Every structure is written in structure tokens, then in C-alpha cells.
mmCIF file of C-alpha atoms in Angstrom:
data_model
loop_
_atom_site.group_PDB
_atom_site.id
_atom_site.type_symbol
_atom_site.label_atom_id
_atom_site.label_comp_id
_atom_site.label_asym_id
_atom_site.label_seq_id
_atom_site.Cartn_x
_atom_site.Cartn_y
_atom_site.Cartn_z
ATOM 1 C CA MET M 251 -0.485 0.242 -0.234
ATOM 2 C CA THR M 252 1.497 3.025 -0.860
ATOM 3 C CA SER M 253 0.315 7.311 -0.030
ATOM 4 C CA THR M 254 1.207 9.931 -1.584
ATOM 5 C CA LEU M 255 1.722 13.437 -0.317
ATOM 6 C CA GLN M 256 -0.171 15.959 -0.790
ATOM 7 C CA ARG M 257 1.471 20.012 -1.225
ATOM 8 C CA PRO M 258 0.003 22.059 0.602
ATOM 9 C CA ASP M 259 -1.587 24.707 -0.721
ATOM 10 C CA HIS M 260 -1.038 27.887 0.896
ATOM 11 C CA PRO M 261 1.910 28.924 2.991
ATOM 12 C CA THR M 262 1.936 28.220 6.742
ATOM 13 C CA ASP M 263 2.053 30.336 9.192
ATOM 14 C CA GLU M 264 5.711 30.135 10.253
ATOM 15 C CA GLN M 265 6.122 30.261 6.221
ATOM 16 C CA ARG M 266 4.319 33.261 6.159
ATOM 17 C CA ARG M 267 6.313 35.249 9.013
ATOM 18 C CA ASP M 268 9.464 34.273 7.236
ATOM 19 C CA GLY M 269 8.067 36.146 4.125
ATOM 20 C CA GLY M 270 7.365 33.263 2.896
ATOM 21 C CA HIS M 271 10.994 31.186 2.325
ATOM 22 C CA ALA M 272 11.155 28.171 5.048
ATOM 23 C CA GLN M 273 14.356 29.550 7.683
ATOM 24 C CA LEU M 274 17.473 28.257 6.593
ATOM 25 C CA THR M 275 20.046 27.142 8.877
ATOM 26 C CA TRP M 276 23.440 29.168 8.903
ATOM 27 C CA ARG M 277 25.512 26.450 7.435
ATOM 28 C CA GLN M 278 22.626 26.330 4.538
ATOM 29 C CA ARG M 279 23.390 30.376 4.032
ATOM 30 C CA LEU M 280 26.552 29.903 3.885
ATOM 31 C CA GLY M 281 26.701 27.294 1.436
ATOM 32 C CA ARG M 282 24.194 29.540 -0.898
ATOM 33 C CA TRP M 283 26.445 32.103 -0.492
ATOM 34 C CA ASP M 284 29.562 29.871 -1.406
ATOM 35 C CA VAL M 285 27.866 28.946 -4.483
ATOM 36 C CA LYS M 286 26.941 32.501 -5.483
ATOM 37 C CA TYR M 287 29.663 34.483 -4.934
ATOM 38 C CA SER M 288 33.234 32.183 -4.940
ATOM 39 C CA PRO M 289 33.708 32.965 -8.414
ATOM 40 C CA TYR M 290 34.192 35.831 -8.029
ATOM 41 C CA LEU M 291 35.852 35.425 -5.176
ATOM 42 C CA TYR M 292 38.664 32.682 -7.222
ATOM 43 C CA ILE M 293 38.837 35.361 -10.491
ATOM 44 C CA ALA M 294 39.060 38.131 -8.507
ATOM 45 C CA PRO M 295 43.467 38.185 -7.809
ATOM 46 C CA PHE M 296 43.966 37.852 -12.143
ATOM 47 C CA PHE M 297 42.173 41.747 -11.797
ATOM 48 C CA LEU M 298 43.997 43.171 -8.572
ATOM 49 C CA VAL M 299 46.904 42.309 -10.495
ATOM 50 C CA PHE M 300 45.728 43.223 -13.581
ATOM 51 C CA ALA M 301 44.382 46.545 -11.785
ATOM 52 C CA VAL M 302 48.009 47.474 -10.752
ATOM 53 C CA THR M 303 50.409 45.693 -13.511
ATOM 54 C CA GLY M 304 47.908 46.421 -16.190
ATOM 55 C CA LEU M 305 45.305 49.210 -15.952
ATOM 56 C CA PHE M 306 47.205 51.695 -13.188
ATOM 57 C CA PRO M 307 50.250 52.245 -15.650
ATOM 58 C CA ILE M 308 47.918 52.658 -18.706
ATOM 59 C CA LEU M 309 45.935 55.473 -16.376
ATOM 60 C CA TYR M 310 49.508 56.965 -15.558
ATOM 61 C CA THR M 311 50.780 56.917 -19.023
ATOM 62 C CA ALA M 312 47.976 58.946 -19.871
ATOM 63 C CA PHE M 313 48.449 61.447 -17.021
ATOM 64 C CA ILE M 314 52.565 62.111 -18.045
ATOM 65 C CA SER M 315 51.555 61.842 -21.794
ATOM 66 C CA MET M 316 49.380 65.908 -21.016
ATOM 67 C CA MET M 317 52.524 66.956 -18.688
ATOM 68 C CA ASP M 318 55.594 68.242 -19.153
ATOM 69 C CA TRP M 319 57.525 66.047 -17.109
ATOM 70 C CA ASP M 320 60.360 66.886 -15.122
ATOM 71 C CA GLN M 321 61.917 63.194 -14.090
ATOM 72 C CA VAL M 322 64.305 65.081 -11.347
ATOM 73 C CA ARG M 323 61.383 66.705 -9.735
ATOM 74 C CA ASN M 324 58.905 63.554 -10.559
ATOM 75 C CA SER M 325 56.508 66.066 -11.297
ATOM 76 C CA GLY M 326 54.932 68.204 -14.265
ATOM 77 C CA GLU M 327 53.301 71.340 -15.232
ATOM 78 C CA PHE M 328 49.639 70.295 -17.063
ATOM 79 C CA ILE M 329 49.910 70.773 -21.132
ATOM 80 C CA GLY M 330 47.212 68.798 -22.173
ATOM 81 C CA LEU M 331 47.324 67.080 -25.403
ATOM 82 C CA ASP M 332 50.492 69.159 -26.649
ATOM 83 C CA HIS M 333 52.850 66.656 -26.875
ATOM 84 C CA PHE M 334 50.487 64.675 -29.082
ATOM 85 C CA VAL M 335 50.556 67.256 -31.868
ATOM 86 C CA TRP M 336 54.462 67.309 -31.678
ATOM 87 C CA VAL M 337 54.733 63.387 -32.295
ATOM 88 C CA LEU M 338 51.757 63.523 -34.884
ATOM 89 C CA GLN M 339 53.943 66.297 -36.830
ATOM 90 C CA ASP M 340 57.459 64.422 -36.437
ATOM 91 C CA ARG M 341 58.320 62.966 -39.314
ATOM 92 C CA GLU M 342 60.327 60.477 -37.884
ATOM 93 C CA PHE M 343 56.818 59.230 -36.654
ATOM 94 C CA TRP M 344 55.415 58.498 -39.752
ATOM 95 C CA ILE M 345 58.066 56.522 -40.868
ATOM 96 C CA ALA M 346 57.922 54.591 -37.903
ATOM 97 C CA LEU M 347 54.663 53.913 -38.175
ATOM 98 C CA ARG M 348 55.024 52.705 -42.263
ATOM 99 C CA ASN M 349 57.822 50.504 -41.272
ATOM 100 C CA THR M 350 55.228 48.966 -38.419
ATOM 101 C CA PHE M 351 52.759 48.229 -40.844
ATOM 102 C CA SER M 352 55.164 47.025 -43.405
ATOM 103 C CA ILE M 353 56.344 44.648 -41.156
ATOM 104 C CA PHE M 354 53.690 43.662 -39.573
ATOM 105 C CA LEU M 355 51.580 42.599 -43.415
ATOM 106 C CA LEU M 356 54.971 40.986 -44.566
ATOM 107 C CA SER M 357 55.028 38.529 -41.078
ATOM 108 C CA SER M 358 51.408 37.794 -39.683
ATOM 109 C CA VAL M 359 49.594 37.883 -43.395
ATOM 110 C CA PRO M 360 52.145 34.469 -44.799
ATOM 111 C CA GLN M 361 52.595 33.492 -40.546
ATOM 112 C CA ILE M 362 48.930 32.584 -40.831
ATOM 113 C CA ILE M 363 48.855 31.397 -44.641
ATOM 114 C CA VAL M 364 51.762 28.773 -43.355
ATOM 115 C CA ALA M 365 50.404 28.182 -39.903
ATOM 116 C CA THR M 366 46.830 27.009 -41.381
ATOM 117 C CA PHE M 367 49.414 24.760 -44.338
ATOM 118 C CA ILE M 368 51.367 23.060 -41.271
ATOM 119 C CA ALA M 369 47.277 22.428 -39.136
ATOM 120 C CA ALA M 370 46.006 21.059 -41.827
ATOM 121 C CA MET M 371 48.619 18.656 -42.611
ATOM 122 C CA LEU M 372 49.472 17.934 -39.165
ATOM 123 C CA ASP M 373 46.103 17.172 -38.166
ATOM 124 C CA GLN M 374 46.408 13.995 -41.023
ATOM 125 C CA ASN M 375 47.161 10.594 -39.821
ATOM 126 C CA LEU M 376 50.679 10.498 -39.816
ATOM 127 C CA ARG M 377 53.047 8.598 -37.855
ATOM 128 C CA ALA M 378 54.455 9.842 -35.154
ATOM 129 C CA LYS M 379 52.293 13.147 -34.079
ATOM 130 C CA THR M 380 54.139 13.730 -30.974
ATOM 131 C CA PHE M 381 57.555 14.775 -32.787
ATOM 132 C CA TRP M 382 56.077 16.790 -35.674
ATOM 133 C CA ARG M 383 53.822 18.750 -33.821
ATOM 134 C CA MET M 384 56.843 19.361 -30.546
ATOM 135 C CA GLY M 385 59.272 19.946 -33.752
ATOM 136 C CA VAL M 386 56.841 22.688 -34.792
ATOM 137 C CA LEU M 387 57.463 24.284 -31.603
ATOM 138 C CA LEU M 388 60.821 24.533 -31.088
ATOM 139 C CA PRO M 389 61.158 27.829 -32.573
ATOM 140 C CA TYR M 390 58.920 29.769 -30.105
ATOM 141 C CA VAL M 391 61.310 29.000 -27.204
ATOM 142 C CA VAL M 392 64.462 30.445 -29.063
ATOM 143 C CA ALA M 393 65.207 33.337 -27.050
ATOM 144 C CA PRO M 394 64.179 36.212 -29.851
ATOM 145 C CA VAL M 395 67.745 37.589 -29.608
ATOM 146 C CA ALA M 396 69.365 34.829 -30.505
ATOM 147 C CA VAL M 397 66.960 34.321 -33.135
ATOM 148 C CA ALA M 398 67.885 38.122 -34.511
ATOM 149 C CA LEU M 399 71.605 37.660 -33.927
ATOM 150 C CA ILE M 400 71.443 34.756 -36.366
ATOM 151 C CA PHE M 401 69.393 35.659 -39.083
ATOM 152 C CA SER M 402 70.721 39.565 -39.021
ATOM 153 C CA ASN M 403 74.180 37.745 -40.066
ATOM 154 C CA MET M 404 72.185 35.416 -42.440
ATOM 155 C CA PHE M 405 70.978 38.146 -44.195
ATOM 156 C CA GLY M 406 74.575 40.108 -43.813
ATOM 157 C CA ASP M 407 74.917 42.287 -47.211
ATOM 158 C CA LYS M 408 78.680 41.561 -47.141
ATOM 159 C CA TYR M 409 79.380 38.124 -45.615
ATOM 160 C CA GLY M 410 75.438 36.746 -45.611
ATOM 161 C CA LEU M 411 74.319 33.336 -46.521
ATOM 162 C CA VAL M 412 71.625 34.207 -48.319
ATOM 163 C CA ASN M 413 73.399 36.792 -50.761
ATOM 164 C CA SER M 414 76.101 33.816 -50.795
ATOM 165 C CA ILE M 415 73.200 31.787 -52.277
ATOM 166 C CA LEU M 416 71.702 34.106 -54.554
ATOM 167 C CA ASN M 417 75.407 34.731 -55.845
ATOM 168 C CA ASP M 418 75.856 30.547 -56.362
ATOM 169 C CA ILE M 419 72.740 31.080 -58.486
ATOM 170 C CA GLY M 420 74.020 34.010 -60.211
ATOM 171 C CA LEU M 421 71.758 36.602 -58.731
ATOM 172 C CA ASP M 422 73.413 40.240 -57.698
ATOM 173 C CA SER M 423 73.741 40.808 -53.826
ATOM 174 C CA ILE M 424 70.467 42.203 -51.544
ATOM 175 C CA LEU M 425 71.242 44.919 -49.717
ATOM 176 C CA TRP M 426 69.628 43.748 -46.698
ATOM 177 C CA HIS M 427 70.567 46.482 -43.903
ATOM 178 C CA THR M 428 70.528 49.740 -46.027
ATOM 179 C CA ASP M 429 67.284 49.108 -48.657
ATOM 180 C CA VAL M 430 63.839 49.224 -47.155
ATOM 181 C CA ILE M 431 61.851 46.327 -48.471
ATOM 182 C CA PRO M 432 64.242 43.849 -47.888
ATOM 183 C CA SER M 433 65.246 44.924 -44.706
ATOM 184 C CA HIS M 434 61.630 44.518 -43.346
ATOM 185 C CA ILE M 435 61.091 41.082 -45.708
ATOM 186 C CA ALA M 436 63.826 40.007 -43.286
ATOM 187 C CA ILE M 437 62.796 41.244 -40.009
ATOM 188 C CA ALA M 438 59.470 39.689 -41.331
ATOM 189 C CA THR M 439 61.573 36.280 -41.963
ATOM 190 C CA MET M 440 62.632 36.320 -38.026
ATOM 191 C CA VAL M 441 59.140 37.060 -36.278
ATOM 192 C CA ASN M 442 57.919 33.789 -38.842
ATOM 193 C CA PHE M 443 60.884 31.766 -37.794
ATOM 194 C CA ARG M 444 59.608 31.986 -34.303
ATOM 195 C CA TRP M 445 55.516 32.609 -34.393
ATOM 196 C CA THR M 446 54.106 30.302 -37.498
ATOM 197 C CA GLY M 447 54.647 26.520 -34.991
ATOM 198 C CA TYR M 448 52.909 28.358 -31.943
ATOM 199 C CA ASN M 449 50.149 29.292 -34.098
ATOM 200 C CA ALA M 450 49.991 26.192 -36.293
ATOM 201 C CA LEU M 451 50.101 24.326 -32.510
ATOM 202 C CA ILE M 452 46.762 26.705 -31.703
ATOM 203 C CA LEU M 453 44.512 26.055 -34.864
ATOM 204 C CA LEU M 454 45.464 22.797 -34.881
ATOM 205 C CA ALA M 455 43.552 21.913 -31.530
ATOM 206 C CA ALA M 456 40.782 23.862 -33.501
ATOM 207 C CA MET M 457 41.069 21.078 -35.965
ATOM 208 C CA GLN M 458 41.222 18.188 -33.970
ATOM 209 C CA ALA M 459 37.435 19.429 -32.054
ATOM 210 C CA ILE M 460 36.281 19.177 -35.243
ATOM 211 C CA PRO M 461 33.750 15.975 -35.676
ATOM 212 C CA ARG M 462 35.119 13.227 -38.281
ATOM 213 C CA ASP M 463 31.728 13.053 -39.091
ATOM 214 C CA LEU M 464 31.591 15.633 -40.608
ATOM 215 C CA TYR M 465 34.033 15.198 -42.753
ATOM 216 C CA GLU M 466 32.940 11.078 -43.144
ATOM 217 C CA ALA M 467 29.977 13.098 -44.885
ATOM 218 C CA ALA M 468 31.457 15.181 -47.147
ATOM 219 C CA ALA M 469 33.449 12.200 -48.211
ATOM 220 C CA ILE M 470 30.372 9.896 -49.005
ATOM 221 C CA ASP M 471 29.000 13.062 -51.065
ATOM 222 C CA GLY M 472 32.329 13.190 -52.736
ATOM 223 C CA ALA M 473 33.662 15.954 -51.456
ATOM 224 C CA GLY M 474 37.398 16.039 -52.493
ATOM 225 C CA GLY M 475 40.126 17.268 -50.055
ATOM 226 C CA MET M 476 40.430 20.585 -50.830
ATOM 227 C CA ARG M 477 36.403 21.145 -50.803
ATOM 228 C CA ARG M 478 36.390 19.445 -47.865
ATOM 229 C CA PHE M 479 39.246 21.575 -46.109
ATOM 230 C CA ALA M 480 37.665 25.445 -48.111
ATOM 231 C CA SER M 481 33.728 23.918 -47.061
ATOM 232 C CA ILE M 482 34.333 22.479 -43.385
ATOM 233 C CA THR M 483 37.646 23.576 -41.661
ATOM 234 C CA ILE M 484 37.822 26.746 -42.371
ATOM 235 C CA PRO M 485 34.012 27.803 -41.341
ATOM 236 C CA GLN M 486 34.595 25.325 -38.078
ATOM 237 C CA ILE M 487 37.626 27.206 -37.167
ATOM 238 C CA ARG M 488 36.550 30.869 -37.937
ATOM 239 C CA PRO M 489 36.691 31.392 -34.231
ATOM 240 C CA THR M 490 40.044 30.131 -33.444
ATOM 241 C CA MET M 491 41.445 31.830 -36.400
ATOM 242 C CA VAL M 492 39.807 35.336 -35.389
ATOM 243 C CA PHE M 493 41.799 35.029 -32.104
ATOM 244 C CA VAL M 494 44.958 34.244 -34.387
ATOM 245 C CA ILE M 495 44.334 36.969 -36.094
ATOM 246 C CA ILE M 496 43.634 39.291 -32.720
ATOM 247 C CA THR M 497 46.779 37.686 -31.477
ATOM 248 C CA SER M 498 49.347 38.292 -34.639
ATOM 249 C CA THR M 499 48.085 41.992 -34.902
ATOM 250 C CA ILE M 500 48.811 43.038 -31.592
ATOM 251 C CA GLY M 501 52.296 41.066 -31.022
ATOM 252 C CA GLY M 502 53.295 42.767 -35.091
ATOM 253 C CA LEU M 503 52.352 46.093 -33.858
ATOM 254 C CA GLN M 504 54.741 46.002 -30.632
ATOM 255 C CA ILE M 505 57.482 44.261 -32.349
ATOM 256 C CA PHE M 506 60.655 44.981 -31.112
ATOM 257 C CA ASP M 507 63.306 42.752 -30.113
ATOM 258 C CA GLU M 508 63.959 41.777 -33.946
ATOM 259 C CA PRO M 509 64.033 44.983 -35.498
ATOM 260 C CA ARG M 510 66.420 46.383 -31.999
ATOM 261 C CA MET M 511 68.931 43.403 -32.608
ATOM 262 C CA TYR M 512 68.786 44.089 -36.357
ATOM 263 C CA ASP M 513 72.189 45.403 -35.877
ATOM 264 C CA THR M 514 75.131 46.761 -33.336
ATOM 265 C CA TYR M 515 73.647 49.573 -33.237
ATOM 266 C CA GLY M 516 69.819 50.009 -32.255
ATOM 267 C CA LEU M 517 68.478 52.530 -33.604
ATOM 268 C CA GLY M 518 66.375 51.501 -36.600
ATOM 269 C CA GLY M 519 69.024 52.049 -39.281
ATOM 270 C CA ALA M 520 71.162 55.065 -40.704
ATOM 271 C CA ASN M 521 68.024 56.064 -42.201
ATOM 272 C CA LYS M 522 65.389 54.815 -39.836
ATOM 273 C CA GLN M 523 64.250 51.775 -42.753
ATOM 274 C CA TRP M 524 63.696 49.490 -39.503
ATOM 275 C CA LEU M 525 62.640 51.948 -37.028
ATOM 276 C CA THR M 526 59.004 50.316 -35.273
ATOM 277 C CA ILE M 527 56.790 52.426 -33.108
ATOM 278 C CA THR M 528 57.797 50.779 -30.253
ATOM 279 C CA MET M 529 61.574 51.395 -30.928
ATOM 280 C CA TYR M 530 60.828 55.514 -31.284
ATOM 281 C CA LEU M 531 58.725 54.666 -28.453
ATOM 282 C CA TYR M 532 62.297 53.726 -26.177
ATOM 283 C CA ASN M 533 64.076 55.790 -27.987
ATOM 284 C CA THR M 534 62.288 59.181 -27.557
ATOM 285 C CA GLY M 535 62.000 58.262 -23.710
ATOM 286 C CA TRP M 536 64.949 56.472 -22.317
ATOM 287 C CA VAL M 537 67.518 57.699 -24.620
ATOM 288 C CA LYS M 538 65.853 61.860 -24.854
ATOM 289 C CA PHE M 539 64.287 61.064 -22.048
ATOM 290 C CA ASP M 540 60.966 63.407 -22.617
ATOM 291 C CA PHE M 541 59.200 61.123 -21.040
ATOM 292 C CA GLY M 542 55.604 63.312 -21.951
ATOM 293 C CA ARG M 543 56.443 62.357 -25.820
ATOM 294 C CA ALA M 544 57.239 58.902 -24.993
ATOM 295 C CA ALA M 545 53.699 58.705 -23.115
ATOM 296 C CA ALA M 546 51.994 59.823 -26.141
ATOM 297 C CA VAL M 547 53.552 57.464 -28.235
ATOM 298 C CA ALA M 548 52.352 54.601 -26.088
ATOM 299 C CA TRP M 549 48.920 56.261 -25.719
ATOM 300 C CA ILE M 550 48.864 56.520 -29.529
ATOM 301 C CA LEU M 551 49.767 53.441 -30.282
ATOM 302 C CA PHE M 552 47.638 51.876 -27.729
ATOM 303 C CA LEU M 553 44.804 53.598 -29.367
ATOM 304 C CA ILE M 554 46.117 51.654 -33.462
ATOM 305 C CA ILE M 555 45.700 48.342 -31.715
ATOM 306 C CA VAL M 556 42.441 48.961 -30.474
ATOM 307 C CA SER M 557 40.895 50.456 -33.794
ATOM 308 C CA ILE M 558 42.493 47.558 -35.130
ATOM 309 C CA SER M 559 41.061 44.832 -32.856
ATOM 310 C CA LEU M 560 37.638 46.492 -32.653
ATOM 311 C CA VAL M 561 37.503 46.550 -36.648
ATOM 312 C CA ASN M 562 38.879 42.590 -37.447
ATOM 313 C CA PHE M 563 36.088 41.874 -34.555
ATOM 314 C CA PHE M 564 33.165 43.410 -36.420
ATOM 315 C CA LEU M 565 34.669 42.231 -40.025
ATOM 316 C CA THR M 566 34.844 38.832 -38.377
ATOM 317 C CA GLN M 567 31.343 38.934 -36.493
ATOM 318 C CA ARG M 568 30.095 40.257 -39.972
ATOM 319 C CA LEU M 569 31.117 36.581 -41.678
ATOM 320 C CA ILE M 570 30.061 34.788 -38.805
ATOM 321 C CA ALA M 571 26.476 36.275 -39.315
ATOM 322 C CA SER M 572 26.462 35.745 -43.046
ATOM 323 C CA ASP M 573 27.296 32.164 -42.471
ATOM 324 C CA ASN M 574 24.756 32.056 -40.008
ATOM 325 C CA VAL M 575 22.189 33.085 -42.095
ATOM 326 C CA ALA M 576 23.082 30.986 -45.370
ATOM 327 C CA LYS M 577 22.685 27.942 -42.972
ATOM 328 C CA LYS M 578 19.454 29.263 -41.704
ATOM 329 C CA ALA M 579 17.702 29.954 -45.403
ATOM 330 C CA LYS M 580 19.364 26.148 -47.027
ATOM 331 C CA PRO M 581 17.415 23.916 -44.730
ATOM 332 C CA ALA M 582 14.278 26.353 -46.303
ATOM 333 C CA LYS M 583 15.201 25.789 -49.729
ATOM 334 C CA GLN M 584 15.872 22.548 -49.108
ATOM 335 C CA ASN M 585 11.954 22.627 -47.603
ATOM 336 C CA SER M 586 10.062 24.488 -50.642
ATOM 337 C CA ALA M 587 11.968 22.379 -52.518
ATOM 338 C CA SER M 588 10.430 19.107 -51.147
ATOM 339 C CA LYS M 589 6.659 20.513 -50.790
ATOM 340 C CA GLY M 590 7.344 21.218 -54.485
ATOM 341 C CA GLY M 591 7.866 18.028 -55.372
ATOM 342 C CA LYS M 592 5.599 16.571 -53.176
#
């Protein structure tokens, strides 16, 4: 024989006194607070450290950029946006900006293309997968200074390895340290050497998460390797691709080690052929000891990076939105076609 307990339709007098809720014990309240607030406590240390090491320097740099800063007295006089006007009227700043974008495009675009290709190859059924995957990461663990020293000698104007090979096959030597574009190509080669494998592993992780059923279904339908890569792999890894593009943009616009170590002087060349924005900032602050203008350069670079990152983000969001619209429209067409067939 079984019996069923009926839920009371009306709250009891004790529940009415407690506002309609049963009175909780201290342990139950503690458990409820733990579930509700403990995630905020776990992430709080990161934001506290960021506030000290990230947010405060950004705000303090903005403060100094509007001051005629005296480093001896560690104070200054408010001058508004004069430092920003001076920097934007300085010819050397625009040369540095041109060089930065040139090196960024020469490094980031081929780097992402090659990284995607390497990731696609590593995603195949290879023997000794771990060996190949660890192998592409080895350049990343090499110190940037060591990479710059090795490549600066390889791209030497007179006795460099690259020019020796060009001469052996009958071509003229290239002035890698004198001409603008060759110097940018040499520096971009260093950047690609270090970061291509790293980005390839990130893209490989995204490719590994793609359900294999999609590839099998496409193969049964007669899709070839290139069609599967273009129609399945690229759309599926698009969010990761956005992350790689944004991080490459931020890193490419902040490039410093490679151009700084490209020659023994570290000033960007005799005619500022490979002077970048970060080198210009460093020279303004720590060579000329003008911290107000250096802070203004830092904020201009910060705004450039944020603007380009936002453009990247909105473009990719529009692409994803257009894909979603196409995916929703496709079943509707199939349904209408099936109804028409009936």
C-alpha cells in the first residue's frame, strides 16, 4: 500500500512569518553564499594584479602624456595635448608607423597562411604525431635575441648566407641592411620563424575538435580534400582564426626585439629603414629622456591597436552572421523543394 503526500496549497503560519520562505540554517546560508559568490573570489586575484600592473600604468601613462614631465622633481606642468600634436607632426613618427605596418603585413599574412597549412598537415593521420607537433614549437622556445643575431648574420649585406646563395645561383646581392623593403622582409622572416609553429598548434587544437562525422559525410557525398578543407575546416575554426589574427595584430604592431637587434646600434638603421613604433617610443623615452612625448606615443600606439582589433572583430562577426543566415536559408530551400516535389 502506498500513499502520496499532497503539497499544501497555502503556506503555513511559520512560512508566512518568514516571508514565504523556510528558515535556513547557518550552514545552508553559507553553502548558498559559497555557490553564489565564490566564483568572483576565484577570479578576483587576476583582476587585482591586472589593476596594479596593467590598468594603473595605462592611466598613469595617460596622465604623464599631458604633462611637461620633469623626471628630477618627478612632477610636471599640465600642457594638454601638446605632446600628441608634436608627435603627430614629427616625420620620424610617420616613418616608424610605415615601417611597423609594412613589417606587420609581411609577417602576419604569410604567417597565418603557413600556420593554417601546417596545422592541416599535422591534423592528418601521420606517424610520430607528437614528434612533428613538438618540432614546430621548437623555434618558439628560442630566445628572440638569439634569433635576431643568427638572422642578422644570415642577411648580412656582404658576407651573409642568403646573399652567398643568391650569388651562387647567378643573382645579385641584396642590401638587406640598407634598402627599406629587404630589411622589412628580413625582420618579418625572423618573426615568422618564431611564431608560425605556435599559431599552427593553436589552429591544430581547433581542427582536432571538429567532428569527424562531417568529413566522412562530405567524403561519401564526393567532396575532395580541398572542398572539405574550404567548406568544413575553415568555417569550423573561424573563431580560433579570429583569436590568432587579433593576437598576431597586437604582437605585430608591438614588434621590438627583432628590429632592435637587427644591427649593433639598435636605432632602426642609418635612414630609419626598419625603425618601428616601439623603437621610436623607446628612443624618445630612454635615449632622449622625454617621458611626456614617449607616453603620448604609447597612447597613440594603444589606440591604433584597439582600433584595428575592433575592425577585425566586427568584420569577423559579420562573416559569422552571414554564414548563420546562409545555414538557416538552406534548410528552408530544401523544405520548399521537397514540398514542391510532392
